[in-house]
Amino acid sequence: MKKQKPERRGNMIIFPGALTIQIDKALRAADRHDFMEAVRQFETAAELGTLEPEAQLIYAYSLYEIREFEKSLVLCDTLLHEGFDQYEELMDLYVTLLVELRRFEEADALIATLIEERVLSPERKEKWLHLRDLSGRLAANAETKEVPEPLAELKQHEYDPETFFMQPLAVQYQRLLAAFEGDCQKLELEWKQIVEHESVHPVIQTLALLLLISSDSQKTIRVKKFNWDQPWIPAALDEPFENSRFTQLVSKIEERLENEPTAYLLIRDTFQHHCYLQYPYVWNGFSDEEVVDGYTLYFEELLQGETNKADHRVLRMIHKIDQLYALLEIQ
């Protein structure tokens, strides 16, 4: 058998089998979840020769795991144009990357195309229908978070509780968003009255509380939400998503859904959305395990397209929060 000769590429001499050995190193690193090392080994392998499509997909997954989303998307694009047998696995990663990059409209359009072209297996089709619906909701939520034109001067009478609560919820929401662009310290009393009003919507309450934080208010305020009721000093509060309990719960949800990266991304955004409504509380009185179980059941609902019959108190509160957002018409 004729022996293979070393190949010269630029200033490098590539010995027979070097590419295979390098890819094997990368795959072993990925298998033990050392994705930083896997990417390093894949980069070296790519300098030695052309990676097989299966190796490129694992390379793309490894880039995703170290949050190099743009680079991962470039690899996915290459695989798409070249044609790839593991099409559904590739699409899972592709849509996950679009959601992570907050390119919701592209994710929605891609899912729609996949469904229309009937390239998905029946079980995958059901999953993608519900992921498409959730992606659309996230896109709508992202759009509603755009801050309106700033007000030159805040009109005190518009925020007086008697006038303010006569307005539709959507107007209340937009007015409080606009207030962040004005001199909100001047209306500290109004923000406190809005937070403590007996008929205030929880999201309106959150916004008014954030205005008090922006005002560096040192006055004690009582916040009643759901069954929670306790005093807080706004200036001493963390921002909604900087709370240690929030961070801990997000990590535990990620651990639970480590084999479902798309599910994790969508549930993470939904969880953040729900915690914003609860603020300054973060699932107080519920164990971490209860919360993670509740969101796992919630994701199963989204995939199945029907309400879960399980009697779970976290799931019941999640449904209540969804109903409250629906009332506000900003979800």
Coordinates of C-alpha atoms in Angstrom, one line a residue:
M1 CA 0.0 0.0 0.0
K2 CA 1.4 3.4 -1.0
K3 CA 2.2 5.6 1.9
Q4 CA 0.6 9.1 1.9
K5 CA 3.1 12.0 1.7
P6 CA 2.9 15.0 4.0
E7 CA 1.0 17.9 2.4
R8 CA 2.4 21.5 2.4
R9 CA -0.2 24.3 3.0
G10 CA 1.4 27.7 3.1
N11 CA 4.1 27.5 5.8
M12 CA 2.5 24.4 7.4
I13 CA 3.4 20.7 6.7
I14 CA 0.3 18.6 7.3
F15 CA 0.9 15.0 8.0
P16 CA -1.5 12.2 7.0
G17 CA -4.2 11.8 9.6
A18 CA -3.6 15.1 11.3
L19 CA -7.0 16.4 10.4
T20 CA -8.7 13.3 11.7
I21 CA -6.8 13.5 15.0
Q22 CA -7.6 17.2 15.5
I23 CA -11.3 16.7 14.8
D24 CA -11.3 13.8 17.3
K25 CA -9.8 16.1 19.9
A26 CA -12.5 18.6 19.3
L27 CA -15.3 16.0 19.5
R28 CA -13.9 14.6 22.7
A29 CA -13.8 18.2 24.2
A30 CA -17.4 18.8 23.1
D31 CA -18.5 15.5 24.5
R32 CA -17.2 16.4 28.0
H33 CA -18.9 19.8 27.6
D34 CA -15.6 21.7 27.5
F35 CA -16.9 23.9 24.7
M36 CA -14.1 26.5 24.9
E37 CA -11.6 23.8 24.3
A38 CA -13.7 22.2 21.5
V39 CA -13.9 25.5 19.7
R40 CA -10.1 25.9 20.0
Q41 CA -9.5 22.4 18.6
F42 CA -12.1 23.0 15.8
E43 CA -10.4 26.2 14.8
T44 CA -7.1 24.3 14.4
A45 CA -8.8 21.5 12.5
A46 CA -10.3 24.1 10.1
E47 CA -6.8 25.3 9.3
L48 CA -5.7 21.7 8.5
G49 CA -8.5 20.9 6.0
T50 CA -12.2 20.8 5.3
L51 CA -14.5 19.7 8.2
E52 CA -17.2 17.1 7.5
P53 CA -20.8 18.5 7.8
E54 CA -21.4 16.5 11.0
A55 CA -18.3 18.0 12.6
Q56 CA -19.3 21.5 11.4
L57 CA -22.6 21.1 13.2
I58 CA -20.9 20.2 16.5
Y59 CA -18.5 23.1 15.9
A60 CA -21.6 25.4 15.5
Y61 CA -23.1 24.0 18.7
S62 CA -19.9 24.6 20.6
L63 CA -19.8 28.2 19.4
Y64 CA -23.4 28.6 20.6
E65 CA -22.4 27.3 24.0
I66 CA -19.7 29.9 24.5
R67 CA -22.2 32.6 23.2
E68 CA -20.4 33.2 19.9
F69 CA -23.8 33.4 18.2
E70 CA -22.9 35.3 15.1
K71 CA -20.0 32.9 14.3
S72 CA -22.3 29.9 14.9
L73 CA -24.9 31.3 12.6
V74 CA -22.3 31.7 9.8
L75 CA -21.5 28.0 10.1
C76 CA -25.2 27.1 10.0
D77 CA -25.6 29.2 6.9
T78 CA -22.8 27.4 5.2
L79 CA -24.3 24.0 6.1
L80 CA -27.7 25.1 4.7
H81 CA -26.3 26.2 1.4
E82 CA -24.2 23.0 1.0
G83 CA -27.1 20.7 2.0
F84 CA -27.0 18.7 5.1
D85 CA -28.7 15.4 6.1
Q86 CA -29.4 16.3 9.7
Y87 CA -31.8 19.1 8.5
E88 CA -34.1 19.2 11.6
E89 CA -31.2 19.3 14.0
L90 CA -29.6 22.2 12.0
M91 CA -32.9 24.1 12.0
D92 CA -33.2 23.6 15.8
L93 CA -29.9 25.4 16.3
Y94 CA -30.6 28.0 13.6
V95 CA -33.9 29.2 15.1
T96 CA -32.3 29.1 18.6
L97 CA -29.6 31.4 17.4
L98 CA -32.1 33.8 15.7
V99 CA -34.0 34.0 19.0
E100 CA -30.8 34.5 21.0
L101 CA -29.9 37.4 18.7
R102 CA -33.4 38.7 19.1
R103 CA -34.1 38.4 15.4
F104 CA -37.7 37.3 16.2
E105 CA -39.2 38.2 12.8
E106 CA -36.6 36.1 11.0
A107 CA -37.3 33.2 13.4
D108 CA -41.0 33.4 12.8
A109 CA -40.6 33.6 9.0
L110 CA -38.2 30.5 9.0
I111 CA -40.6 28.4 11.1
A112 CA -43.5 29.4 8.8
T113 CA -41.4 28.3 5.7
L114 CA -40.5 25.0 7.3
I115 CA -44.1 24.2 8.1
E116 CA -45.4 25.3 4.7
E117 CA -42.7 23.2 2.9
R118 CA -43.7 20.2 4.9
V119 CA -40.1 19.3 5.6
L120 CA -40.6 18.6 9.3
S121 CA -41.6 15.3 10.9
P122 CA -45.1 15.3 12.4
E123 CA -43.8 15.4 16.0
R124 CA -41.4 18.3 15.1
K125 CA -44.2 20.2 13.3
E126 CA -46.3 20.3 16.5
K127 CA -43.3 21.6 18.4
W128 CA -42.5 24.3 15.9
L129 CA -46.1 25.5 15.6
H130 CA -46.0 26.4 19.3
L131 CA -42.4 27.8 19.2
R132 CA -43.6 30.0 16.3
D133 CA -46.4 31.3 18.4
L134 CA -44.1 32.0 21.4
S135 CA -41.5 33.6 19.2
G136 CA -44.2 35.9 17.8
R137 CA -45.2 36.9 21.3
L138 CA -41.6 37.7 22.2
A139 CA -41.3 39.8 19.1
A140 CA -44.5 41.7 20.0
N141 CA -43.2 42.2 23.5
A142 CA -39.8 43.5 22.3
E143 CA -41.6 46.1 20.1
T144 CA -43.8 47.3 23.0
K145 CA -40.7 48.0 25.1
E146 CA -39.6 50.8 22.7
V147 CA -39.6 54.0 24.7
P148 CA -42.0 56.7 23.3
E149 CA -41.0 60.2 22.5
P150 CA -39.7 61.9 25.6
L151 CA -41.9 64.6 27.3
A152 CA -40.4 68.1 27.6
E153 CA -42.1 68.4 31.0
L154 CA -44.2 66.0 33.0
K155 CA -47.7 67.2 33.6
Q156 CA -48.5 66.5 37.2
H157 CA -52.3 66.3 36.8
E158 CA -51.8 63.4 34.3
Y159 CA -50.2 61.3 37.0
D160 CA -52.6 62.3 39.8
P161 CA -54.2 58.9 40.8
E162 CA -57.7 60.3 40.3
T163 CA -57.0 61.2 36.7
F164 CA -54.4 58.5 36.0
F165 CA -56.6 55.5 36.9
M166 CA -59.4 56.8 34.7
Q167 CA -57.2 56.1 31.6
P168 CA -57.1 52.7 29.9
L169 CA -54.3 50.4 31.0
A170 CA -52.4 50.8 27.8
V171 CA -52.4 54.6 28.2
Q172 CA -51.2 54.3 31.9
Y173 CA -48.4 52.1 30.6
Q174 CA -47.2 54.5 27.9
R175 CA -47.4 57.5 30.2
L176 CA -45.2 55.8 32.8
L177 CA -42.7 54.8 30.2
A178 CA -42.6 58.4 28.9
A179 CA -42.1 59.6 32.5
F180 CA -38.6 58.1 32.6
E181 CA -37.5 60.7 30.1
G182 CA -38.7 63.6 32.3
D183 CA -37.8 64.9 35.7
C184 CA -39.4 62.0 37.6
Q185 CA -38.1 63.2 41.0
K186 CA -40.7 66.0 41.0
L187 CA -43.5 63.5 41.1
E188 CA -42.3 61.2 43.8
L189 CA -45.6 61.5 45.7
E190 CA -47.6 60.5 42.6
W191 CA -45.4 57.4 42.0
K192 CA -45.9 56.3 45.6
Q193 CA -49.7 56.8 45.3
I194 CA -49.8 54.8 42.1
V195 CA -47.8 51.9 43.6
E196 CA -50.1 51.7 46.7
H197 CA -53.4 52.2 44.8
E198 CA -55.8 49.4 45.6
S199 CA -56.7 48.8 41.9
V200 CA -53.3 49.2 40.3
H201 CA -52.3 46.6 37.7
P202 CA -49.0 44.8 38.7
V203 CA -47.1 45.9 35.7
I204 CA -48.1 49.6 36.2
Q205 CA -47.0 49.0 39.8
T206 CA -43.6 47.8 38.7
L207 CA -43.1 50.8 36.4
A208 CA -44.1 53.3 39.1
L209 CA -41.8 51.5 41.6
L210 CA -38.9 51.8 39.0
L211 CA -39.7 55.5 38.8
L212 CA -39.3 55.8 42.5
I213 CA -35.9 54.0 42.2
S214 CA -34.9 56.4 39.5
S215 CA -35.9 59.2 41.9
D216 CA -33.6 57.6 44.5
S217 CA -36.6 57.6 46.9
Q218 CA -35.7 56.9 50.5
K219 CA -39.3 56.8 51.7
T220 CA -40.8 53.4 52.8
I221 CA -43.5 52.2 50.4
R222 CA -45.8 49.2 50.8
V223 CA -46.1 46.9 47.8
K224 CA -49.1 44.5 47.6
K225 CA -49.0 41.9 44.8
F226 CA -50.8 38.6 44.8
N227 CA -50.5 37.3 48.4
W228 CA -47.3 39.3 49.1
D229 CA -47.4 42.5 51.2
Q230 CA -44.4 44.1 52.7
P231 CA -42.6 47.5 53.0
W232 CA -39.7 48.4 50.8
I233 CA -37.3 51.4 50.4
P234 CA -37.0 52.0 46.6
A235 CA -33.5 53.3 46.7
A236 CA -32.3 50.1 48.4
L237 CA -33.9 47.7 45.8
D238 CA -31.9 45.9 43.1
E239 CA -33.0 46.3 39.4
P240 CA -35.6 43.6 38.4
F241 CA -33.1 41.2 36.8
E242 CA -30.1 41.8 39.0
N243 CA -31.7 40.1 42.0
S244 CA -29.7 37.1 43.2
R245 CA -32.8 34.9 43.4
F246 CA -33.7 35.7 39.8
T247 CA -30.2 34.8 38.6
Q248 CA -30.3 31.6 40.7
L249 CA -33.6 30.5 39.2
V250 CA -32.6 31.3 35.6
S251 CA -29.5 29.0 36.2
K252 CA -31.6 26.2 37.5
I253 CA -34.1 26.4 34.6
E254 CA -31.1 26.3 32.2
E255 CA -29.8 23.2 34.0
R256 CA -33.2 21.5 33.7
L257 CA -33.5 22.3 30.0
E258 CA -29.8 21.8 29.1
N259 CA -30.8 19.3 26.3
E260 CA -33.4 21.7 24.9
P261 CA -31.5 25.0 24.1
T262 CA -34.5 26.4 22.1
A263 CA -36.9 25.6 25.0
Y264 CA -34.5 27.3 27.5
L265 CA -34.2 30.5 25.4
L266 CA -38.0 30.9 25.0
I267 CA -38.8 30.0 28.7
R268 CA -36.0 32.3 29.9
D269 CA -37.5 35.3 28.2
T270 CA -41.0 34.3 29.4
F271 CA -39.7 33.8 33.0
Q272 CA -38.1 37.3 32.8
H273 CA -41.4 38.7 31.6
H274 CA -43.2 37.1 34.5
C275 CA -40.7 38.3 37.1
Y276 CA -41.0 41.8 35.8
L277 CA -44.7 41.7 36.7
Q278 CA -43.9 40.2 40.2
Y279 CA -41.2 42.8 41.0
P280 CA -39.9 43.4 43.7
Y281 CA -40.9 39.9 44.7
V282 CA -39.3 36.9 43.0
W283 CA -41.4 33.8 43.6
N284 CA -41.3 34.5 47.3
G285 CA -42.6 31.5 49.3
F286 CA -41.9 29.0 46.5
S287 CA -38.9 26.7 46.5
D288 CA -36.5 26.7 43.6
E289 CA -37.6 23.2 42.7
E290 CA -41.2 24.2 42.6
V291 CA -40.5 27.1 40.3
V292 CA -38.4 25.0 37.9
D293 CA -41.1 22.3 37.9
G294 CA -43.8 24.9 37.2
Y295 CA -42.0 26.3 34.2
T296 CA -41.2 22.8 32.9
L297 CA -44.9 22.1 33.0
Y298 CA -45.6 25.4 31.3
F299 CA -43.3 24.6 28.4
E300 CA -45.1 21.3 28.0
E301 CA -48.3 23.2 27.7
L302 CA -46.9 25.4 25.0
L303 CA -45.8 22.3 23.0
Q304 CA -49.1 20.5 23.4
G305 CA -51.3 23.5 22.8
E306 CA -53.5 22.8 25.8
T307 CA -53.7 23.6 29.5
N308 CA -51.8 21.2 31.7
K309 CA -54.2 19.3 34.1
A310 CA -51.5 19.1 36.8
D311 CA -52.5 20.9 40.0
H312 CA -49.3 22.9 40.5
R313 CA -49.4 26.2 42.4
V314 CA -46.5 27.7 40.4
L315 CA -48.3 26.8 37.2
R316 CA -51.5 28.3 38.5
M317 CA -49.7 31.6 39.2
I318 CA -48.1 31.6 35.7
H319 CA -51.6 31.3 34.2
K320 CA -52.7 34.3 36.4
I321 CA -49.7 36.3 35.2
D322 CA -50.5 35.5 31.6
Q323 CA -54.1 36.7 32.1
L324 CA -52.9 40.0 33.7
Y325 CA -50.6 40.6 30.7
A326 CA -53.5 39.9 28.3
L327 CA -55.5 42.5 30.1
L328 CA -52.8 45.1 29.6
E329 CA -52.6 44.2 25.9
I330 CA -48.8 44.6 25.8
Q331 CA -47.7 41.0 25.8

